[in-house]
CSV table of C-alpha atoms and ligand atoms in Angstrom, one decimal:
chain,number,residue,atom,x,y,z
A,178,MET,CA,-17.0,-7.1,-34.8
A,179,TYR,CA,-19.7,-7.2,-37.6
A,180,GLN,CA,-23.4,-9.1,-37.6
A,181,CYS,CA,-23.1,-11.9,-40.0
A,182,GLU,CA,-26.1,-12.9,-42.4
A,183,HIS,CA,-27.5,-15.4,-39.4
A,184,GLY,CA,-27.5,-13.0,-37.0
A,185,GLY,CA,-24.5,-14.0,-35.3
A,186,VAL,CA,-21.8,-11.4,-34.3
A,187,VAL,CA,-18.4,-12.3,-35.8
A,188,ARG,CA,-14.9,-11.0,-34.5
A,189,LEU,CA,-12.4,-10.0,-37.1
A,190,LYS,CA,-9.1,-11.0,-36.5
A,191,LEU,CA,-7.8,-7.5,-37.0
A,192,ALA,CA,-4.5,-5.8,-35.6
A,193,VAL,CA,-6.4,-2.7,-35.1
A,194,ASP,CA,-10.0,-2.1,-36.0
A,195,PRO,CA,-10.4,1.7,-36.9
A,196,ASP,CA,-14.2,1.5,-36.6
A,197,LEU,CA,-13.6,1.1,-32.6
A,198,GLY,CA,-12.1,4.7,-32.6
A,199,PRO,CA,-15.4,5.8,-31.2
A,200,LEU,CA,-15.5,3.0,-28.8
A,201,ALA,CA,-11.5,3.8,-27.7
A,202,ALA,CA,-12.7,7.6,-27.2
A,203,GLU,CA,-15.5,6.4,-24.9
A,204,LEU,CA,-13.1,4.7,-22.7
A,205,SER,CA,-11.0,7.2,-22.5
A,206,SER,CA,-13.5,9.6,-21.5
A,207,LEU,CA,-15.1,7.2,-19.0
A,208,ALA,CA,-12.0,6.5,-17.4
A,209,ARG,CA,-10.7,10.3,-16.9
A,210,GLY,CA,-14.6,10.5,-15.4
A,211,ALA,CA,-13.8,7.6,-12.9
A,212,GLY,CA,-10.7,9.4,-11.5
A,213,LEU,CA,-7.7,8.6,-13.8
A,214,ASP,CA,-5.2,11.4,-15.0
A,215,ALA,CA,-3.9,10.1,-18.1
A,216,VAL,CA,-5.2,7.2,-20.5
A,217,GLY,CA,-3.3,5.8,-23.5
A,218,ILE,CA,-4.0,2.4,-25.6
A,219,THR,CA,-1.2,0.5,-26.9
A,220,GLY,CA,-1.2,-3.0,-28.8
A,221,ALA,CA,-0.6,-6.1,-27.0
A,222,GLU,CA,2.1,-7.4,-28.7
A,223,PRO,CA,4.7,-8.9,-26.1
A,224,PHE,CA,7.5,-6.5,-24.8
A,225,GLY,CA,10.4,-8.1,-26.3
A,226,SER,CA,13.2,-5.9,-25.3
A,227,THR,CA,11.7,-5.4,-21.8
A,228,ARG,CA,11.8,-9.3,-21.6
A,229,ARG,CA,15.3,-9.1,-22.6
A,230,HIS,CA,16.2,-6.4,-20.3
A,231,LEU,CA,14.6,-8.1,-17.4
A,232,GLU,CA,16.3,-11.4,-18.0
A,233,GLN,CA,19.7,-9.4,-18.5
A,234,ARG,CA,19.4,-7.7,-15.4
A,235,LYS,CA,18.3,-10.6,-13.5
A,236,ALA,CA,21.3,-12.5,-14.9
A,237,ALA,CA,23.6,-9.7,-13.6
A,238,GLY,CA,21.9,-9.7,-10.2
A,239,LEU,CA,20.6,-5.9,-10.2
A,240,HIS,CA,17.3,-7.5,-9.3
A,241,GLY,CA,18.4,-8.3,-5.9
A,242,GLY,CA,16.1,-10.9,-5.7
A,243,MET,CA,13.3,-8.8,-6.6
A,244,HIS,CA,10.3,-11.1,-7.9
A,245,PHE,CA,7.1,-9.0,-9.0
A,246,THR,CA,7.6,-8.6,-12.9
A,247,TYR,CA,11.2,-10.4,-12.6
A,248,GLY,CA,9.7,-13.3,-11.4
A,249,ASP,CA,8.4,-14.9,-14.7
A,250,PRO,CA,9.5,-12.1,-17.2
A,251,ALA,CA,7.9,-14.3,-20.0
A,252,ARG,CA,4.6,-13.9,-18.3
A,253,SER,CA,5.0,-10.2,-17.4
A,254,THR,CA,5.9,-9.1,-20.6
A,255,ASP,CA,3.3,-10.8,-22.8
A,256,PRO,CA,-0.3,-9.5,-22.6
A,257,ASP,CA,-1.8,-12.8,-24.2
A,258,ARG,CA,-0.7,-14.9,-21.1
A,259,ALA,CA,-3.0,-12.6,-18.9
A,260,LEU,CA,-5.9,-12.7,-21.5
A,261,PRO,CA,-5.6,-15.3,-24.2
A,262,GLY,CA,-6.3,-13.3,-27.6
A,263,ALA,CA,-5.6,-10.1,-26.5
A,264,ARG,CA,-5.0,-7.2,-28.8
A,265,ALA,CA,-5.0,-4.1,-26.9
A,266,LEU,CA,-4.0,-2.7,-23.6
A,267,VAL,CA,-5.5,0.5,-22.1
A,268,VAL,CA,-3.3,1.7,-19.8
A,269,GLY,CA,-4.2,4.3,-16.8
A,270,ALA,CA,-2.2,6.5,-14.5
A,271,ARG,CA,-3.7,7.9,-11.0
A,272,SER,CA,-2.0,10.6,-9.1
A,273,TYR,CA,-1.0,10.3,-5.7
A,274,ARG,CA,0.8,13.6,-5.4
A,275,ARG,CA,-0.1,15.3,-1.8
A,276,ALA,CA,1.3,18.0,0.0
A,277,ALA,CA,4.1,16.4,2.7
A,278,PRO,CA,2.8,17.2,6.3
A,279,ALA,CA,5.1,18.1,9.0
A,280,PRO,CA,6.4,15.3,11.1
A,281,PRO,CA,4.0,14.6,14.0
A,282,ARG,CA,4.7,16.8,17.2
A,283,GLY,CA,5.2,14.8,20.8
A,284,ASN,CA,7.1,12.3,22.1
A,285,GLY,CA,6.6,9.4,19.6
A,286,VAL,CA,9.7,8.6,17.3
A,287,TYR,CA,8.5,8.5,13.4
A,288,GLY,CA,9.3,6.5,10.8
A,289,GLN,CA,8.5,7.8,7.3
A,290,VAL,CA,6.4,6.2,4.7
A,291,ALA,CA,6.7,6.7,1.0
A,292,ARG,CA,4.0,8.9,-0.8
A,293,TYR,CA,2.6,6.0,-2.8
A,294,SER,CA,1.7,4.2,0.4
A,295,TRP,CA,0.1,6.9,2.5
A,296,SER,CA,-3.1,5.3,2.0
A,297,ASP,CA,-4.5,3.1,-0.8
A,298,HIS,CA,-4.1,4.5,-4.2
A,299,TYR,CA,-4.1,1.2,-6.0
A,300,GLY,CA,-7.9,0.6,-4.8
A,301,PRO,CA,-9.0,3.8,-6.8
A,302,LEU,CA,-7.0,3.1,-9.7
A,303,ARG,CA,-8.5,-0.7,-10.1
A,304,ASP,CA,-11.8,1.1,-9.5
A,305,GLY,CA,-11.3,3.4,-12.7
A,306,LEU,CA,-9.8,0.7,-14.8
A,307,GLY,CA,-13.0,-1.3,-13.7
A,308,VAL,CA,-15.1,1.0,-15.4
A,309,VAL,CA,-13.3,0.7,-18.8
A,310,ALA,CA,-13.2,-3.1,-18.3
A,311,ARG,CA,-16.9,-3.1,-17.8
A,312,HIS,CA,-17.6,-1.0,-20.7
A,313,LEU,CA,-15.9,-3.3,-23.2
A,314,GLU,CA,-17.6,-6.2,-21.6
A,315,ALA,CA,-20.9,-4.2,-21.9
A,316,ASN,CA,-19.8,-4.0,-26.0
A,317,GLY,CA,-19.1,-7.8,-26.5
A,318,TRP,CA,-15.4,-8.0,-25.4
A,319,GLN,CA,-13.3,-9.5,-23.1
A,320,ALA,CA,-11.3,-7.2,-20.6
A,321,ARG,CA,-9.1,-8.0,-17.3
A,322,VAL,CA,-8.0,-5.1,-15.0
A,323,LEU,CA,-4.1,-5.5,-14.0
A,324,VAL,CA,-3.3,-3.3,-11.1
A,325,ASP,CA,0.0,-3.7,-8.8
A,326,ASP,CA,-0.1,-7.1,-10.7
A,327,ASN,CA,3.2,-9.5,-11.5
A,328,ALA,CA,1.2,-10.4,-14.6
A,329,MET,CA,2.2,-7.0,-16.2
A,330,VAL,CA,4.8,-4.7,-17.1
A,331,ASP,CA,3.0,-1.4,-16.0
A,332,ARG,CA,5.8,0.9,-16.4
A,333,GLU,CA,6.4,-0.4,-20.0
A,334,ALA,CA,2.9,-0.6,-21.0
A,335,ALA,CA,2.6,3.1,-20.1
A,336,HIS,CA,5.2,3.9,-21.8
A,337,ARG,CA,4.3,2.3,-25.1
A,338,ALA,CA,0.7,3.7,-24.7
A,339,GLY,CA,2.4,7.1,-24.8
A,340,LEU,CA,1.8,7.9,-21.2
A,341,GLY,CA,5.3,9.4,-20.9
A,342,TRP,CA,9.0,8.9,-20.7
A,343,TYR,CA,11.7,6.7,-18.7
A,344,GLY,CA,13.3,9.1,-16.1
A,345,LYS,CA,16.9,8.5,-15.4
A,346,ASN,CA,15.3,7.3,-11.8
A,347,THR,CA,13.7,4.5,-14.1
A,348,ALA,CA,10.2,5.9,-13.0
A,349,LEU,CA,7.6,6.8,-15.7
A,350,LEU,CA,7.3,10.6,-16.2
A,351,LEU,CA,4.0,12.2,-17.5
A,352,PRO,CA,4.9,15.4,-19.7
A,353,GLY,CA,3.8,18.5,-17.7
A,354,LYS,CA,3.1,16.4,-14.7
A,355,GLY,CA,5.8,14.4,-13.2
A,356,SER,CA,6.1,11.1,-12.0
A,357,TRP,CA,3.8,10.7,-8.6
A,358,PHE,CA,1.3,8.3,-10.3
A,359,VAL,CA,0.4,4.7,-9.9
A,360,LEU,CA,-0.1,3.0,-13.0
A,361,GLY,CA,-2.3,-0.3,-14.4
A,362,SER,CA,-3.9,-1.6,-17.5
A,363,VAL,CA,-7.0,-3.4,-18.9
A,364,VAL,CA,-6.1,-6.1,-20.9
A,365,THR,CA,-8.6,-6.9,-23.7
A,366,ASP,CA,-9.5,-8.9,-26.9
A,367,ALA,CA,-10.8,-5.5,-28.6
A,368,PRO,CA,-8.7,-4.4,-31.4
A,369,LEU,CA,-8.6,-0.9,-30.2
A,370,PRO,CA,-6.7,1.7,-32.3
A,371,PRO,CA,-3.4,2.8,-30.4
A,372,THR,CA,-3.1,6.5,-28.9
A,373,THR,CA,-0.3,8.4,-30.5
A,374,ALA,CA,2.7,8.6,-28.4
A,375,SER,CA,3.3,11.9,-27.1
A,376,ALA,CA,7.0,13.4,-28.3
A,377,ALA,CA,6.9,15.6,-25.3
A,378,GLY,CA,9.4,15.1,-22.5
A,379,GLY,CA,12.6,13.6,-21.9
A,380,CYS,CA,15.2,14.3,-19.0
A,381,GLY,CA,17.6,16.3,-21.1
A,382,SER,CA,20.9,17.2,-19.6
A,383,CYS,CA,19.3,16.7,-16.2
A,384,ALA,CA,21.0,13.9,-13.7
A,385,ARG,CA,20.0,15.2,-10.4
A,386,CYS,CA,18.5,11.9,-9.0
A,387,LEU,CA,21.7,9.9,-9.6
A,388,PRO,CA,23.6,11.8,-6.9
A,389,ALA,CA,20.5,12.3,-4.6
A,390,CYS,CA,20.1,8.7,-4.4
A,391,PRO,CA,21.3,8.1,-0.8
A,392,THR,CA,23.0,4.4,-1.7
A,393,GLY,CA,24.2,5.0,-5.1
A,394,ALA,CA,21.5,2.4,-6.4
A,395,LEU,CA,21.1,4.4,-9.7
A,396,VAL,CA,24.2,3.1,-11.1
A,397,GLU,CA,23.9,4.5,-14.3
A,398,PRO,CA,21.2,7.1,-16.0
A,399,GLY,CA,18.2,4.6,-16.2
A,400,VAL,CA,19.8,1.5,-14.6
A,401,LEU,CA,18.6,0.7,-10.8
A,402,ASP,CA,20.7,-1.8,-8.8
A,403,ALA,CA,18.0,-3.0,-6.5
A,404,ARG,CA,20.4,-4.9,-4.4
A,405,ARG,CA,20.9,-1.1,-3.1
A,406,CYS,CA,17.6,0.5,-3.4
A,407,LEU,CA,16.0,1.3,0.0
A,408,ALA,CA,12.6,1.1,-1.5
A,409,TRP,CA,13.4,-2.6,-2.5
A,410,LEU,CA,15.2,-3.4,0.7
A,411,LEU,CA,12.4,-2.7,2.9
A,412,GLN,CA,10.2,-5.2,0.9
A,413,ALA,CA,12.8,-7.5,0.7
A,414,PRO,CA,13.2,-10.8,3.1
A,415,GLY,CA,16.1,-11.5,4.9
A,416,THR,CA,18.6,-9.4,6.7
A,417,PHE,CA,18.8,-5.8,6.0
A,418,PRO,CA,22.5,-5.1,4.7
A,419,ILE,CA,24.5,-3.6,7.8
A,420,ASP,CA,26.4,-1.0,5.2
A,421,LEU,CA,23.0,0.3,4.1
A,422,ARG,CA,21.5,0.4,7.5
A,423,PRO,CA,22.6,4.4,8.2
A,424,ALA,CA,21.4,5.3,5.0
A,425,LEU,CA,18.0,4.3,5.6
A,426,GLY,CA,17.4,6.9,7.9
A,427,GLY,CA,13.9,6.9,9.8
A,428,ARG,CA,12.5,5.4,6.3
A,429,ILE,CA,10.2,2.4,7.4
A,430,TYR,CA,8.4,1.9,3.9
A,431,GLY,CA,9.6,3.1,0.6
A,432,CYS,CA,11.9,6.0,-0.8
A,433,ASP,CA,11.1,9.1,-2.6
A,434,ASP,CA,14.4,10.8,-2.7
A,435,CYS,CA,14.8,10.1,-6.6
A,436,GLN,CA,11.5,11.7,-7.2
A,437,GLU,CA,11.8,14.6,-4.5
A,438,VAL,CA,14.5,16.2,-6.4
A,439,CYS,CA,13.2,15.7,-9.8
A,440,PRO,CA,12.7,19.0,-11.6
A,441,PRO,CA,9.5,18.0,-13.6
A,442,ASN,CA,7.9,17.2,-10.2
A,443,ARG,CA,9.2,20.5,-8.4
A,444,THR,CA,8.0,22.3,-11.4
A,445,GLU,CA,4.4,20.8,-11.4
A,446,ASP,CA,4.2,21.6,-7.6
A,447,ARG,CA,5.0,25.1,-8.2
A,448,ARG,CA,2.3,25.2,-10.8
A,449,HIS,CA,-0.2,23.3,-9.0
A,450,PRO,CA,0.6,23.2,-5.4
A,451,PRO,CA,-0.5,19.6,-4.6
A,452,PRO,CA,-3.8,18.9,-2.1
A,453,PRO,CA,-2.8,18.5,1.4
A,454,ALA,CA,-3.2,15.1,3.0
A,455,GLY,CA,-6.3,13.6,3.7
A,456,ASP,CA,-7.4,11.7,6.9
A,457,GLU,CA,-6.8,8.7,5.2
A,458,ASP,CA,-3.0,9.5,4.7
A,459,GLU,CA,-0.6,8.1,6.8
A,460,PRO,CA,2.9,9.9,6.2
A,461,TRP,CA,4.4,8.9,9.7
A,462,VAL,CA,4.2,5.7,11.6
A,463,GLU,CA,5.4,5.9,15.4
A,464,LEU,CA,8.0,3.3,15.4
A,465,VAL,CA,7.9,2.1,19.1
A,466,ARG,CA,4.1,1.8,18.7
A,467,LEU,CA,4.6,-0.4,15.6
A,468,LEU,CA,7.0,-2.6,17.4
A,469,GLU,CA,4.4,-3.2,20.2
A,470,ARG,CA,1.5,-4.3,18.1
A,471,THR,CA,0.7,-8.0,17.6
A,472,ASP,CA,1.1,-9.6,14.3
A,473,ALA,CA,-2.8,-9.5,13.8
A,474,GLU,CA,-2.8,-5.7,14.5
A,475,LEU,CA,-0.1,-4.9,12.2
A,476,LEU,CA,-1.6,-7.2,9.4
A,477,ALA,CA,-4.9,-5.2,10.1
A,478,HIS,CA,-3.1,-1.7,10.2
A,479,LEU,CA,-0.5,-2.1,7.5
A,480,GLY,CA,-1.5,-5.1,5.2
A,481,ARG,CA,-2.0,-3.0,2.3
A,482,TRP,CA,1.9,-2.7,2.4
A,483,TYR,CA,3.8,-5.3,0.2
A,484,ILE,CA,5.3,-7.4,3.1
A,485,PRO,CA,7.5,-10.5,2.6
A,486,ARG,CA,5.9,-13.7,2.8
A,487,ARG,CA,3.1,-11.6,5.0
A,488,GLN,CA,5.3,-11.8,8.0
A,489,PRO,CA,5.1,-8.9,10.3
A,490,ARG,CA,8.8,-9.7,11.4
A,491,TYR,CA,10.0,-7.8,8.6
A,492,LEU,CA,8.0,-4.6,9.4
A,493,ARG,CA,9.7,-4.9,13.3
A,494,ARG,CA,13.0,-5.7,11.5
A,495,ASN,CA,12.7,-2.3,9.3
A,496,ALA,CA,11.3,-0.3,12.6
A,497,LEU,CA,14.4,-1.5,14.5
A,498,VAL,CA,16.8,-0.3,11.7
A,499,ALA,CA,14.8,3.0,11.6
A,500,LEU,CA,14.8,3.1,15.6
A,501,GLY,CA,18.7,2.8,15.7
A,502,ASN,CA,18.5,5.9,13.2
A,503,VAL,CA,16.5,8.1,14.8
A,504,GLY,CA,15.8,7.3,18.3
A,505,ASP,CA,17.0,8.4,21.6
A,506,GLY,CA,18.9,5.9,23.8
A,507,GLY,CA,18.0,7.9,26.7
A,508,ASP,CA,14.3,7.5,26.1
A,509,GLY,CA,12.7,5.1,28.2
A,510,ARG,CA,10.1,4.2,25.5
A,511,VAL,CA,12.9,3.3,22.9
A,512,VAL,CA,14.9,1.5,25.5
A,513,ARG,CA,11.9,-0.8,26.4
A,514,ALA,CA,11.3,-1.6,22.7
A,515,LEU,CA,15.3,-2.5,22.3
A,516,VAL,CA,15.1,-4.8,25.4
A,517,ASP,CA,12.4,-6.4,24.1
A,518,GLY,CA,13.7,-7.0,20.8
A,519,LEU,CA,16.8,-8.5,22.4
A,520,ALA,CA,14.3,-10.8,24.0
A,521,ALA,CA,12.6,-11.4,21.0
A,522,GLY,CA,12.5,-15.7,20.1
A,523,ASP,CA,13.1,-14.4,16.2
A,524,PRO,CA,17.1,-14.4,15.8
A,525,LEU,CA,16.2,-11.8,13.1
A,526,LEU,CA,14.8,-9.3,15.5
A,527,ARG,CA,17.7,-10.0,17.9
A,528,ALA,CA,20.3,-9.1,15.6
A,529,HIS,CA,18.6,-6.1,14.2
A,530,ALA,CA,18.2,-5.0,18.0
A,531,VAL,CA,21.9,-5.4,18.3
A,532,TRP,CA,22.6,-2.9,15.9
A,533,ALA,CA,20.1,-0.7,16.9
A,534,ALA,CA,21.2,-0.5,20.4
A,535,ALA,CA,24.7,-0.4,19.4
A,536,ARG,CA,23.8,2.8,17.0
A,537,LEU,CA,22.4,4.3,20.1
A,538,GLY,CA,25.1,3.9,22.4
A,539,ARG,CA,23.2,1.3,24.4
A,540,GLY,CA,25.5,-1.5,24.3
A,541,ASP,CA,25.0,-2.0,27.9
A,542,LEU,CA,21.5,-3.6,27.0
A,543,VAL,CA,23.3,-6.1,25.2
A,544,ALA,CA,25.6,-7.7,27.9
A,545,GLY,CA,23.3,-10.5,28.8
A,546,LEU,CA,22.9,-11.7,25.3
A,547,ALA,CA,26.5,-11.6,24.1
A,548,ALA,CA,27.0,-14.2,27.0
A,549,SER,CA,24.4,-16.4,26.0
A,550,GLU,CA,23.6,-16.1,22.5
A,551,THR,CA,24.0,-19.3,20.1
A,552,ASP,CA,22.4,-17.8,16.9
A,553,PRO,CA,25.2,-17.5,14.2
A,554,GLU,CA,23.4,-14.2,12.5
A,555,VAL,CA,23.0,-12.6,16.0
A,556,ARG,CA,26.4,-13.6,16.8
A,557,THR,CA,27.6,-12.1,13.7
A,558,GLU,CA,25.8,-8.9,14.6
A,559,LEU,CA,27.4,-9.1,18.1
A,560,ALA,CA,30.8,-9.1,16.4
A,561,ALA,CA,30.4,-6.5,14.1
A,562,ALA,CA,29.4,-4.1,16.8
A,563,GLY,CA,32.1,-5.3,19.1
A,564,LEU,CA,29.9,-6.5,21.6
A,565,THR,CA,31.0,-10.0,22.0
A,566,GLY,CA,32.2,-9.5,25.7
B,159,SF4,S1,14.2,4.7,-4.2
B,159,SF4,FE1,15.8,5.7,-2.9
B,159,SF4,S2,17.2,4.2,-2.6
B,159,SF4,FE2,16.0,3.6,-4.3
B,159,SF4,S3,17.1,4.4,-6.2
B,159,SF4,FE3,15.2,6.1,-5.7
B,159,SF4,S4,16.4,7.4,-4.2
B,159,SF4,FE4,18.2,5.1,-4.3
B,160,SF4,S1,15.7,14.1,-11.6
B,160,SF4,FE1,16.6,14.8,-13.8
B,160,SF4,S2,17.3,13.0,-14.8
B,160,SF4,FE2,16.1,12.0,-12.8
B,160,SF4,S3,14.6,11.4,-13.7
B,160,SF4,FE3,13.8,13.7,-13.2
B,160,SF4,S4,14.3,14.5,-14.9
B,160,SF4,FE4,15.5,12.6,-15.2
């Protein structure tokens, strides 16, 4: 920007304005002060190769119906669509690394939550980036915060801003810090100078994450088949694929396996032990209690999770599969949950309850249903479990 002879402010249409170096440094400092662990700046040119990858993978079916940035690749890869006149992205990363507590003791049956969802980490990230956006606005520029938003390919923005490299597990790894980060951006019309990409990092010859995936979803280094990824399937609508249900184990939201085994994450844990989980963190959810809750209670308690179409039936679907894997068919509370699932008005729940009951050796609970069921999906489950009577 400069002041013209009539006193007005004129914005030069520079791709990058070197005079904005001090502003860029202020933004980085402010972001770190607001709790971000890493900050980088990149230009707002469209992410052309990312768009092609998204479109190719979508055409090949590897997205498994996943929408998010796949929903409209032309939009999610073009910062100008989020803010007309965009010139730069200020990209931030915030750690959610916490020590994993032991499973709770007691009589409950617990489902496991992925680390990024133990509590709301996007809120603090949004707040930190909000500080950046307000400082840009105070300096006469436009700015928009994009966090957990289908309008931006966060990982690619972070990569181009030099924050890290793509692991073979498709996560972004920050040099010397690992991958336990949420990512977000501020898109602005300020032509900020980009940060220099870090040369450090890279997976090298490591490929530990590929065999660690319980479903073989990492079909080759850096290529995820979402149709097999448990983290996505827990968020996908419809029937949970029957052949992948045993691999789900007790997971109820997300999957951390391909990050847990990652050497940079393990090294960081040894060097800097993670802080303990706080009171607000919820790494475990009691499955029977979840199944007993009303829709309103589920949305109030777990509404920060991505739930397909905001329909709590999908939380119950997931809980029934997890219960079938880690429950005890002789436990009275588990049996009552199965009986309730088999009597549910929703055929999706009856279908998954059939599977869970059969898996826990409680085919006897299904006898009444086998005689009267007319829904084709439930009948398919009954047949698959050999319980058609
Ligand atoms: S999140 Fe889990 S299921 Fe998905 S690729 Fe990683 S290890 Fe595999
Ligand atoms: S486990 Fe190894 S190959 Fe996989 S992301 Fe981590 S460093 Fe890369």
